[in-house]
Amino acid sequence: MKRIGTIVWWSLRVKKQEPLVEELIRLAQKYNIEDCVPDGVGGLRWAVVRACNGYYNPGREYFIKAAQRATKTGVTYTILESRSQETNDQFQTRVKPIAIDRLHYRADDNGEHLYLEFGTPVGSELKAEIYRLVGRVTHDEIRYFIIDFIHRVCNGISLRKTGGIFFIPDEFSEILQEMKHDLESLGPGIVIYTVPQYEDSQDAYRESAQEMLLKEVVEFHQRVKQFASDPKTRKSTMEKRLAEFKALKDRALYYAEILNVMADDMVARLEEAKAMIAKNLG
């Protein structure tokens, strides 16, 4: 029986074992998707934002609420106490704010450094966590890399609105396996799952592919309409939408061929969006 593609999902448990930024950049360059690793990832300020989102101290008695008022020179965050107690044979967790601290960036000849304004004990632990993250990437960056790879390198498509499970056409199975090996070699805790799919399962994915592609097309049409009606929209913005139009049209026609997706309505919407772009560009 003919193979039509692969279902892909993953598990990322890289806490305390984060890969180096350079390793992920190397993979992004290999697959020609360098821009999926944003500038500043692995830097000190990036590490501050990452660490200030849900950090628990080692004893898990305190945690940090998402960073507040992050600026170019520092970030203010709230320290909350987390206490569990048993009531009527049930455990309940009470959370209350106990302190506010502020981290400041300071640059000198040796680079950027951090110092605490109030110097709370939890703040000192957080500072150590920040320095630990410098030069590394978290599961978020790895997840963005995988999704970009699936969409841009393998012409894959999400099978559900919340994401997490993707269909990749069979012609990309070889490069998918290569990426799987490359990514899992970065360290323990990164696992990519792949399950081959055959012709008898084609109908099961056609409806999902149809729904997700139409969603992409409708959202694109709405963005173009919004940009076209705004006199402040720059020419370069519309030129990027033109490139996006071509990629989406090619995608719709491609899935019409391999999964018999009904693409006529999608193509009509895309051509309408293209007309708006052309009119805006003059």
PDB file of C-alpha atoms in Angstrom:
ATOM      1  CA  MET A   1       0.000   0.000   0.000  1.00  0.00           C
ATOM      2  CA  LYS A   2       1.288   3.444  -0.955  1.00  0.00           C
ATOM      3  CA  ARG A   3       2.559   5.689   1.822  1.00  0.00           C
ATOM      4  CA  ILE A   4       1.073   9.222   1.764  1.00  0.00           C
ATOM      5  CA  GLY A   5       2.898  10.934   4.628  1.00  0.00           C
ATOM      6  CA  THR A   6       3.877  11.032   8.280  1.00  0.00           C
ATOM      7  CA  ILE A   7       2.199  12.214  11.452  1.00  0.00           C
ATOM      8  CA  VAL A   8       4.574  14.172  13.692  1.00  0.00           C
ATOM      9  CA  TRP A   9       4.488  15.324  17.309  1.00  0.00           C
ATOM     10  CA  TRP A  10       7.100  15.784  20.008  1.00  0.00           C
ATOM     11  CA  SER A  11       8.006  15.806  23.680  1.00  0.00           C
ATOM     12  CA  LEU A  12      10.365  18.428  25.104  1.00  0.00           C
ATOM     13  CA  ARG A  13      11.734  18.070  28.613  1.00  0.00           C
ATOM     14  CA  VAL A  14      14.886  20.128  28.449  1.00  0.00           C
ATOM     15  CA  LYS A  15      14.760  21.908  31.818  1.00  0.00           C
ATOM     16  CA  LYS A  16      18.259  22.005  33.342  1.00  0.00           C
ATOM     17  CA  GLN A  17      19.654  20.500  30.119  1.00  0.00           C
ATOM     18  CA  GLU A  18      19.015  23.254  27.603  1.00  0.00           C
ATOM     19  CA  PRO A  19      21.017  23.072  24.350  1.00  0.00           C
ATOM     20  CA  LEU A  20      23.407  25.874  23.487  1.00  0.00           C
ATOM     21  CA  VAL A  21      22.113  28.629  21.235  1.00  0.00           C
ATOM     22  CA  GLU A  22      24.884  27.909  18.740  1.00  0.00           C
ATOM     23  CA  GLU A  23      23.656  24.339  18.316  1.00  0.00           C
ATOM     24  CA  LEU A  24      20.138  25.413  17.383  1.00  0.00           C
ATOM     25  CA  ILE A  25      21.439  28.170  15.078  1.00  0.00           C
ATOM     26  CA  ARG A  26      23.626  25.584  13.336  1.00  0.00           C
ATOM     27  CA  LEU A  27      20.576  23.417  12.638  1.00  0.00           C
ATOM     28  CA  ALA A  28      18.529  26.408  11.468  1.00  0.00           C
ATOM     29  CA  GLN A  29      21.311  27.319   9.033  1.00  0.00           C
ATOM     30  CA  LYS A  30      21.526  23.738   7.794  1.00  0.00           C
ATOM     31  CA  TYR A  31      17.845  23.777   6.854  1.00  0.00           C
ATOM     32  CA  ASN A  32      17.886  27.410   5.640  1.00  0.00           C
ATOM     33  CA  ILE A  33      15.464  28.752   8.274  1.00  0.00           C
ATOM     34  CA  GLU A  34      17.898  30.940  10.236  1.00  0.00           C
ATOM     35  CA  ASP A  35      15.250  33.553  10.996  1.00  0.00           C
ATOM     36  CA  CYS A  36      13.345  31.090  13.213  1.00  0.00           C
ATOM     37  CA  VAL A  37      15.955  31.815  15.907  1.00  0.00           C
ATOM     38  CA  PRO A  38      15.338  35.511  16.755  1.00  0.00           C
ATOM     39  CA  ASP A  39      18.136  37.956  17.454  1.00  0.00           C
ATOM     40  CA  GLY A  40      18.970  38.170  21.139  1.00  0.00           C
ATOM     41  CA  VAL A  41      18.054  34.579  22.027  1.00  0.00           C
ATOM     42  CA  GLY A  42      20.460  33.344  24.668  1.00  0.00           C
ATOM     43  CA  GLY A  43      21.481  36.858  25.644  1.00  0.00           C
ATOM     44  CA  LEU A  44      21.215  38.314  29.129  1.00  0.00           C
ATOM     45  CA  ARG A  45      18.002  40.264  28.576  1.00  0.00           C
ATOM     46  CA  TRP A  46      16.349  37.273  26.904  1.00  0.00           C
ATOM     47  CA  ALA A  47      17.372  35.118  29.900  1.00  0.00           C
ATOM     48  CA  VAL A  48      15.785  37.623  32.299  1.00  0.00           C
ATOM     49  CA  VAL A  49      12.407  37.419  30.542  1.00  0.00           C
ATOM     50  CA  ARG A  50      12.562  33.622  30.367  1.00  0.00           C
ATOM     51  CA  ALA A  51      13.550  33.238  34.019  1.00  0.00           C
ATOM     52  CA  CYS A  52      10.947  35.703  35.269  1.00  0.00           C
ATOM     53  CA  ASN A  53       8.098  33.700  33.766  1.00  0.00           C
ATOM     54  CA  GLY A  54       7.135  31.094  36.323  1.00  0.00           C
ATOM     55  CA  TYR A  55      10.445  30.530  38.129  1.00  0.00           C
ATOM     56  CA  TYR A  56      10.165  28.403  41.284  1.00  0.00           C
ATOM     57  CA  ASN A  57      12.838  28.465  43.959  1.00  0.00           C
ATOM     58  CA  PRO A  58      14.473  25.064  44.691  1.00  0.00           C
ATOM     59  CA  GLY A  59      12.155  24.390  47.634  1.00  0.00           C
ATOM     60  CA  ARG A  60       9.136  25.412  45.510  1.00  0.00           C
ATOM     61  CA  GLU A  61       7.919  27.669  48.327  1.00  0.00           C
ATOM     62  CA  TYR A  62       8.053  30.792  46.198  1.00  0.00           C
ATOM     63  CA  PHE A  63       7.654  31.572  42.535  1.00  0.00           C
ATOM     64  CA  ILE A  64       7.998  34.558  40.260  1.00  0.00           C
ATOM     65  CA  LYS A  65       5.015  36.029  38.488  1.00  0.00           C
ATOM     66  CA  ALA A  66       5.482  36.951  34.830  1.00  0.00           C
ATOM     67  CA  ALA A  67       7.776  39.929  34.434  1.00  0.00           C
ATOM     68  CA  GLN A  68       6.202  43.341  34.881  1.00  0.00           C
ATOM     69  CA  ARG A  69       7.325  46.598  33.266  1.00  0.00           C
ATOM     70  CA  ALA A  70      10.291  45.110  31.388  1.00  0.00           C
ATOM     71  CA  THR A  71      12.414  47.905  29.922  1.00  0.00           C
ATOM     72  CA  LYS A  72      15.783  48.253  28.228  1.00  0.00           C
ATOM     73  CA  THR A  73      17.448  48.840  31.584  1.00  0.00           C
ATOM     74  CA  GLY A  74      15.670  46.426  33.887  1.00  0.00           C
ATOM     75  CA  VAL A  75      12.636  44.404  34.853  1.00  0.00           C
ATOM     76  CA  THR A  76      10.300  44.526  37.847  1.00  0.00           C
ATOM     77  CA  TYR A  77       8.766  41.256  39.015  1.00  0.00           C
ATOM     78  CA  THR A  78       6.573  40.026  41.864  1.00  0.00           C
ATOM     79  CA  ILE A  79       7.581  37.251  44.260  1.00  0.00           C
ATOM     80  CA  LEU A  80       4.648  35.142  45.422  1.00  0.00           C
ATOM     81  CA  GLU A  81       4.520  32.694  48.284  1.00  0.00           C
ATOM     82  CA  SER A  82       3.042  29.289  47.446  1.00  0.00           C
ATOM     83  CA  ARG A  83       1.824  27.226  50.424  1.00  0.00           C
ATOM     84  CA  SER A  84      -0.059  23.927  50.331  1.00  0.00           C
ATOM     85  CA  GLN A  85      -2.224  22.822  53.234  1.00  0.00           C
ATOM     86  CA  GLU A  86      -4.596  19.955  53.865  1.00  0.00           C
ATOM     87  CA  THR A  87      -8.246  20.848  54.471  1.00  0.00           C
ATOM     88  CA  ASN A  88     -10.980  18.204  54.745  1.00  0.00           C
ATOM     89  CA  ASP A  89      -8.677  15.564  53.269  1.00  0.00           C
ATOM     90  CA  GLN A  90      -7.911  17.796  50.297  1.00  0.00           C
ATOM     91  CA  PHE A  91      -4.769  19.742  49.522  1.00  0.00           C
ATOM     92  CA  GLN A  92      -5.196  23.393  48.663  1.00  0.00           C
ATOM     93  CA  THR A  93      -2.531  25.794  47.489  1.00  0.00           C
ATOM     94  CA  ARG A  94      -2.645  29.393  48.630  1.00  0.00           C
ATOM     95  CA  VAL A  95      -0.741  32.026  46.754  1.00  0.00           C
ATOM     96  CA  LYS A  96      -0.005  35.531  47.964  1.00  0.00           C
ATOM     97  CA  PRO A  97       2.448  38.254  46.913  1.00  0.00           C
ATOM     98  CA  ILE A  98       5.165  38.842  49.476  1.00  0.00           C
ATOM     99  CA  ALA A  99       7.706  41.089  47.790  1.00  0.00           C
ATOM    100  CA  ILE A 100       8.605  43.034  44.691  1.00  0.00           C
ATOM    101  CA  ASP A 101      12.150  43.190  43.442  1.00  0.00           C
ATOM    102  CA  ARG A 102      13.815  44.713  40.438  1.00  0.00           C
ATOM    103  CA  LEU A 103      16.691  43.521  38.293  1.00  0.00           C
ATOM    104  CA  HIS A 104      18.809  46.143  36.562  1.00  0.00           C
ATOM    105  CA  TYR A 105      21.102  45.679  33.587  1.00  0.00           C
ATOM    106  CA  ARG A 106      24.519  47.235  33.821  1.00  0.00           C
ATOM    107  CA  ALA A 107      26.989  47.255  30.957  1.00  0.00           C
ATOM    108  CA  ASP A 108      30.741  47.702  31.357  1.00  0.00           C
ATOM    109  CA  ASP A 109      33.894  46.738  29.474  1.00  0.00           C
ATOM    110  CA  ASN A 110      33.350  43.096  30.450  1.00  0.00           C
ATOM    111  CA  GLY A 111      29.807  42.952  29.102  1.00  0.00           C
ATOM    112  CA  GLU A 112      26.318  43.129  30.614  1.00  0.00           C
ATOM    113  CA  HIS A 113      25.668  42.317  34.263  1.00  0.00           C
ATOM    114  CA  LEU A 114      22.711  42.233  36.631  1.00  0.00           C
ATOM    115  CA  TYR A 115      22.201  43.686  40.057  1.00  0.00           C
ATOM    116  CA  LEU A 116      19.214  43.545  42.399  1.00  0.00           C
ATOM    117  CA  GLU A 117      17.557  46.680  43.708  1.00  0.00           C
ATOM    118  CA  PHE A 118      16.190  45.149  46.931  1.00  0.00           C
ATOM    119  CA  GLY A 119      18.258  41.977  47.094  1.00  0.00           C
ATOM    120  CA  THR A 120      15.613  39.537  48.317  1.00  0.00           C
ATOM    121  CA  PRO A 121      16.820  35.931  48.813  1.00  0.00           C
ATOM    122  CA  VAL A 122      14.510  34.670  46.083  1.00  0.00           C
ATOM    123  CA  GLY A 123      15.846  37.409  43.832  1.00  0.00           C
ATOM    124  CA  SER A 124      19.379  36.126  44.382  1.00  0.00           C
ATOM    125  CA  GLU A 125      18.282  32.622  43.372  1.00  0.00           C
ATOM    126  CA  LEU A 126      16.552  34.053  40.320  1.00  0.00           C
ATOM    127  CA  LYS A 127      19.718  35.890  39.375  1.00  0.00           C
ATOM    128  CA  ALA A 128      21.638  32.607  39.425  1.00  0.00           C
ATOM    129  CA  GLU A 129      18.957  31.001  37.221  1.00  0.00           C
ATOM    130  CA  ILE A 130      19.267  33.854  34.732  1.00  0.00           C
ATOM    131  CA  TYR A 131      23.020  33.444  34.400  1.00  0.00           C
ATOM    132  CA  ARG A 132      22.479  29.694  33.941  1.00  0.00           C
ATOM    133  CA  LEU A 133      20.184  30.352  30.974  1.00  0.00           C
ATOM    134  CA  VAL A 134      22.570  32.734  29.203  1.00  0.00           C
ATOM    135  CA  GLY A 135      23.833  31.141  26.005  1.00  0.00           C
ATOM    136  CA  ARG A 136      21.146  28.440  25.976  1.00  0.00           C
ATOM    137  CA  VAL A 137      17.695  27.924  24.490  1.00  0.00           C
ATOM    138  CA  THR A 138      14.524  26.677  26.168  1.00  0.00           C
ATOM    139  CA  HIS A 139      11.760  24.381  24.921  1.00  0.00           C
ATOM    140  CA  ASP A 140       9.997  27.433  23.409  1.00  0.00           C
ATOM    141  CA  GLU A 141      12.806  28.096  20.924  1.00  0.00           C
ATOM    142  CA  ILE A 142      13.051  24.386  20.073  1.00  0.00           C
ATOM    143  CA  ARG A 143       9.289  24.242  19.516  1.00  0.00           C
ATOM    144  CA  TYR A 144       9.405  27.293  17.206  1.00  0.00           C
ATOM    145  CA  PHE A 145      12.225  25.630  15.247  1.00  0.00           C
ATOM    146  CA  ILE A 146      10.241  22.387  14.812  1.00  0.00           C
ATOM    147  CA  ILE A 147       7.082  24.220  13.681  1.00  0.00           C
ATOM    148  CA  ASP A 148       9.041  26.374  11.215  1.00  0.00           C
ATOM    149  CA  PHE A 149      10.791  23.287   9.868  1.00  0.00           C
ATOM    150  CA  ILE A 150       7.483  21.460   9.413  1.00  0.00           C
ATOM    151  CA  HIS A 151       5.801  24.374   7.634  1.00  0.00           C
ATOM    152  CA  ARG A 152       8.641  25.814   5.593  1.00  0.00           C
ATOM    153  CA  VAL A 153      10.891  22.855   4.831  1.00  0.00           C
ATOM    154  CA  CYS A 154       8.356  20.000   4.720  1.00  0.00           C
ATOM    155  CA  ASN A 155       5.183  21.817   3.600  1.00  0.00           C
ATOM    156  CA  GLY A 156       3.455  20.248   6.607  1.00  0.00           C
ATOM    157  CA  ILE A 157       0.089  21.187   8.015  1.00  0.00           C
ATOM    158  CA  SER A 158      -1.426  21.181  11.489  1.00  0.00           C
ATOM    159  CA  LEU A 159      -4.162  18.615  12.066  1.00  0.00           C
ATOM    160  CA  ARG A 160      -5.874  20.493  14.886  1.00  0.00           C
ATOM    161  CA  LYS A 161      -6.517  24.114  15.781  1.00  0.00           C
ATOM    162  CA  THR A 162      -4.438  23.964  18.956  1.00  0.00           C
ATOM    163  CA  GLY A 163      -1.426  22.627  17.052  1.00  0.00           C
ATOM    164  CA  GLY A 164       0.921  19.950  18.356  1.00  0.00           C
ATOM    165  CA  ILE A 165       0.154  17.274  15.732  1.00  0.00           C
ATOM    166  CA  PHE A 166       1.151  17.720  12.095  1.00  0.00           C
ATOM    167  CA  PHE A 167       0.882  15.903   8.772  1.00  0.00           C
ATOM    168  CA  ILE A 168       3.959  15.887   6.525  1.00  0.00           C
ATOM    169  CA  PRO A 169       3.716  14.636   2.911  1.00  0.00           C
ATOM    170  CA  ASP A 170       5.716  11.508   2.097  1.00  0.00           C
ATOM    171  CA  GLU A 171       8.154  13.229  -0.255  1.00  0.00           C
ATOM    172  CA  PHE A 172       9.681  14.954   2.797  1.00  0.00           C
ATOM    173  CA  SER A 173      10.041  11.812   4.920  1.00  0.00           C
ATOM    174  CA  GLU A 174      13.789  11.534   4.385  1.00  0.00           C
ATOM    175  CA  ILE A 175      14.622  15.084   5.450  1.00  0.00           C
ATOM    176  CA  LEU A 176      12.179  14.735   8.348  1.00  0.00           C
ATOM    177  CA  GLN A 177      14.092  11.738   9.671  1.00  0.00           C
ATOM    178  CA  GLU A 178      17.350  13.661   9.245  1.00  0.00           C
ATOM    179  CA  MET A 179      15.985  16.591  11.278  1.00  0.00           C
ATOM    180  CA  LYS A 180      14.659  14.165  13.912  1.00  0.00           C
ATOM    181  CA  HIS A 181      18.130  12.696  14.358  1.00  0.00           C
ATOM    182  CA  ASP A 182      19.786  16.149  14.408  1.00  0.00           C
ATOM    183  CA  LEU A 183      17.402  17.604  16.990  1.00  0.00           C
ATOM    184  CA  GLU A 184      17.375  14.596  19.317  1.00  0.00           C
ATOM    185  CA  SER A 185      21.188  14.604  19.279  1.00  0.00           C
ATOM    186  CA  LEU A 186      21.163  18.038  20.967  1.00  0.00           C
ATOM    187  CA  GLY A 187      20.488  16.396  24.301  1.00  0.00           C
ATOM    188  CA  PRO A 188      18.215  14.172  26.384  1.00  0.00           C
ATOM    189  CA  GLY A 189      14.613  15.241  26.779  1.00  0.00           C
ATOM    190  CA  ILE A 190      14.014  16.040  23.095  1.00  0.00           C
ATOM    191  CA  VAL A 191      11.969  13.304  21.424  1.00  0.00           C
ATOM    192  CA  ILE A 192      10.325  13.562  17.984  1.00  0.00           C
ATOM    193  CA  TYR A 193       7.614  10.996  17.264  1.00  0.00           C
ATOM    194  CA  THR A 194       6.855  10.002  13.663  1.00  0.00           C
ATOM    195  CA  VAL A 195       4.165   7.562  12.494  1.00  0.00           C
ATOM    196  CA  PRO A 196       3.906   6.653   8.757  1.00  0.00           C
ATOM    197  CA  GLN A 197       0.449   6.983   7.158  1.00  0.00           C
ATOM    198  CA  TYR A 198      -0.898   5.066   4.147  1.00  0.00           C
ATOM    199  CA  GLU A 199      -3.588   5.462   1.492  1.00  0.00           C
ATOM    200  CA  ASP A 200      -6.323   3.880   3.592  1.00  0.00           C
ATOM    201  CA  SER A 201      -6.010   6.749   6.124  1.00  0.00           C
ATOM    202  CA  GLN A 202      -6.173   9.538   3.520  1.00  0.00           C
ATOM    203  CA  ASP A 203      -9.829  10.383   4.155  1.00  0.00           C
ATOM    204  CA  ALA A 204      -9.128  10.869   7.875  1.00  0.00           C
ATOM    205  CA  TYR A 205      -6.736  13.751   7.144  1.00  0.00           C
ATOM    206  CA  ARG A 206      -8.489  15.397   4.212  1.00  0.00           C
ATOM    207  CA  GLU A 207     -11.087  17.126   6.386  1.00  0.00           C
ATOM    208  CA  SER A 208      -8.504  18.383   8.889  1.00  0.00           C
ATOM    209  CA  ALA A 209      -6.248  19.640   6.113  1.00  0.00           C
ATOM    210  CA  GLN A 210      -9.210  21.353   4.424  1.00  0.00           C
ATOM    211  CA  GLU A 211     -10.232  23.104   7.637  1.00  0.00           C
ATOM    212  CA  MET A 212      -6.740  24.273   8.600  1.00  0.00           C
ATOM    213  CA  LEU A 213      -5.840  25.488   5.098  1.00  0.00           C
ATOM    214  CA  LEU A 214      -9.099  27.427   4.818  1.00  0.00           C
ATOM    215  CA  LYS A 215      -8.383  28.983   8.217  1.00  0.00           C
ATOM    216  CA  GLU A 216      -4.956  30.145   6.988  1.00  0.00           C
ATOM    217  CA  VAL A 217      -6.462  31.579   3.805  1.00  0.00           C
ATOM    218  CA  VAL A 218      -9.285  33.425   5.614  1.00  0.00           C
ATOM    219  CA  GLU A 219      -6.861  34.935   8.132  1.00  0.00           C
ATOM    220  CA  PHE A 220      -4.537  36.008   5.300  1.00  0.00           C
ATOM    221  CA  HIS A 221      -7.456  37.608   3.417  1.00  0.00           C
ATOM    222  CA  GLN A 222      -8.469  39.544   6.533  1.00  0.00           C
ATOM    223  CA  ARG A 223      -4.910  40.794   7.111  1.00  0.00           C
ATOM    224  CA  VAL A 224      -4.586  41.966   3.528  1.00  0.00           C
ATOM    225  CA  LYS A 225      -7.963  43.755   3.711  1.00  0.00           C
ATOM    226  CA  GLN A 226      -6.872  45.509   6.905  1.00  0.00           C
ATOM    227  CA  PHE A 227      -3.517  46.575   5.460  1.00  0.00           C
ATOM    228  CA  ALA A 228      -5.078  47.685   2.162  1.00  0.00           C
ATOM    229  CA  SER A 229      -7.545  49.979   3.968  1.00  0.00           C
ATOM    230  CA  ASP A 230      -4.826  51.640   6.057  1.00  0.00           C
ATOM    231  CA  PRO A 231      -3.143  54.565   4.244  1.00  0.00           C
ATOM    232  CA  LYS A 232      -0.131  54.215   6.540  1.00  0.00           C
ATOM    233  CA  THR A 233       0.670  50.717   5.282  1.00  0.00           C
ATOM    234  CA  ARG A 234       4.161  50.615   3.788  1.00  0.00           C
ATOM    235  CA  LYS A 235       4.915  49.257   0.318  1.00  0.00           C
ATOM    236  CA  SER A 236       7.302  46.674   1.787  1.00  0.00           C
ATOM    237  CA  THR A 237       4.480  45.307   3.959  1.00  0.00           C
ATOM    238  CA  MET A 238       2.310  44.632   0.920  1.00  0.00           C
ATOM    239  CA  GLU A 239       5.239  43.134  -0.981  1.00  0.00           C
ATOM    240  CA  LYS A 240       5.663  40.626   1.843  1.00  0.00           C
ATOM    241  CA  ARG A 241       1.961  39.792   1.619  1.00  0.00           C
ATOM    242  CA  LEU A 242       2.445  39.135  -2.103  1.00  0.00           C
ATOM    243  CA  ALA A 243       5.108  36.531  -1.309  1.00  0.00           C
ATOM    244  CA  GLU A 244       2.788  35.088   1.321  1.00  0.00           C
ATOM    245  CA  PHE A 245       0.012  34.894  -1.277  1.00  0.00           C
ATOM    246  CA  LYS A 246       2.149  32.783  -3.597  1.00  0.00           C
ATOM    247  CA  ALA A 247       3.184  30.404  -0.792  1.00  0.00           C
ATOM    248  CA  LEU A 248      -0.427  29.935   0.358  1.00  0.00           C
ATOM    249  CA  LYS A 249      -1.740  29.357  -3.166  1.00  0.00           C
ATOM    250  CA  ASP A 250       0.982  26.809  -3.875  1.00  0.00           C
ATOM    251  CA  ARG A 251       0.131  25.094  -0.603  1.00  0.00           C
ATOM    252  CA  ALA A 252      -3.596  24.893  -1.359  1.00  0.00           C
ATOM    253  CA  LEU A 253      -2.962  23.466  -4.829  1.00  0.00           C
ATOM    254  CA  TYR A 254      -0.372  21.032  -3.463  1.00  0.00           C
ATOM    255  CA  TYR A 255      -2.804  19.587  -0.902  1.00  0.00           C
ATOM    256  CA  ALA A 256      -5.537  19.468  -3.527  1.00  0.00           C
ATOM    257  CA  GLU A 257      -3.239  17.118  -5.437  1.00  0.00           C
ATOM    258  CA  ILE A 258      -2.011  14.864  -2.614  1.00  0.00           C
ATOM    259  CA  LEU A 259      -5.126  14.731  -0.381  1.00  0.00           C
ATOM    260  CA  ASN A 260      -7.858  15.819  -2.811  1.00  0.00           C
ATOM    261  CA  VAL A 261      -8.543  18.926  -0.732  1.00  0.00           C
ATOM    262  CA  MET A 262     -11.148  21.213  -2.357  1.00  0.00           C
ATOM    263  CA  ALA A 263      -9.074  24.281  -3.162  1.00  0.00           C
ATOM    264  CA  ASP A 264     -11.340  26.293  -5.502  1.00  0.00           C
ATOM    265  CA  ASP A 265     -12.819  28.513  -2.767  1.00  0.00           C
ATOM    266  CA  MET A 266      -9.403  29.048  -1.204  1.00  0.00           C
ATOM    267  CA  VAL A 267      -7.831  30.053  -4.516  1.00  0.00           C
ATOM    268  CA  ALA A 268     -10.714  32.476  -5.196  1.00  0.00           C
ATOM    269  CA  ARG A 269     -10.186  34.159  -1.810  1.00  0.00           C
ATOM    270  CA  LEU A 270      -6.451  34.343  -2.417  1.00  0.00           C
ATOM    271  CA  GLU A 271      -6.877  35.894  -5.860  1.00  0.00           C
ATOM    272  CA  GLU A 272      -9.186  38.490  -4.323  1.00  0.00           C
ATOM    273  CA  ALA A 273      -6.497  39.273  -1.746  1.00  0.00           C
ATOM    274  CA  LYS A 274      -3.898  39.470  -4.522  1.00  0.00           C
ATOM    275  CA  ALA A 275      -6.058  42.033  -6.349  1.00  0.00           C
ATOM    276  CA  MET A 276      -6.158  44.185  -3.214  1.00  0.00           C
ATOM    277  CA  ILE A 277      -2.369  43.949  -2.899  1.00  0.00           C
ATOM    278  CA  ALA A 278      -1.849  44.866  -6.565  1.00  0.00           C
ATOM    279  CA  LYS A 279      -4.181  47.864  -6.243  1.00  0.00           C
ATOM    280  CA  ASN A 280      -2.328  49.055  -3.140  1.00  0.00           C
ATOM    281  CA  LEU A 281       1.064  48.709  -4.841  1.00  0.00           C
ATOM    282  CA  GLY A 282      -0.211  50.628  -7.855  1.00  0.00           C
TER     283      GLY A 282
END
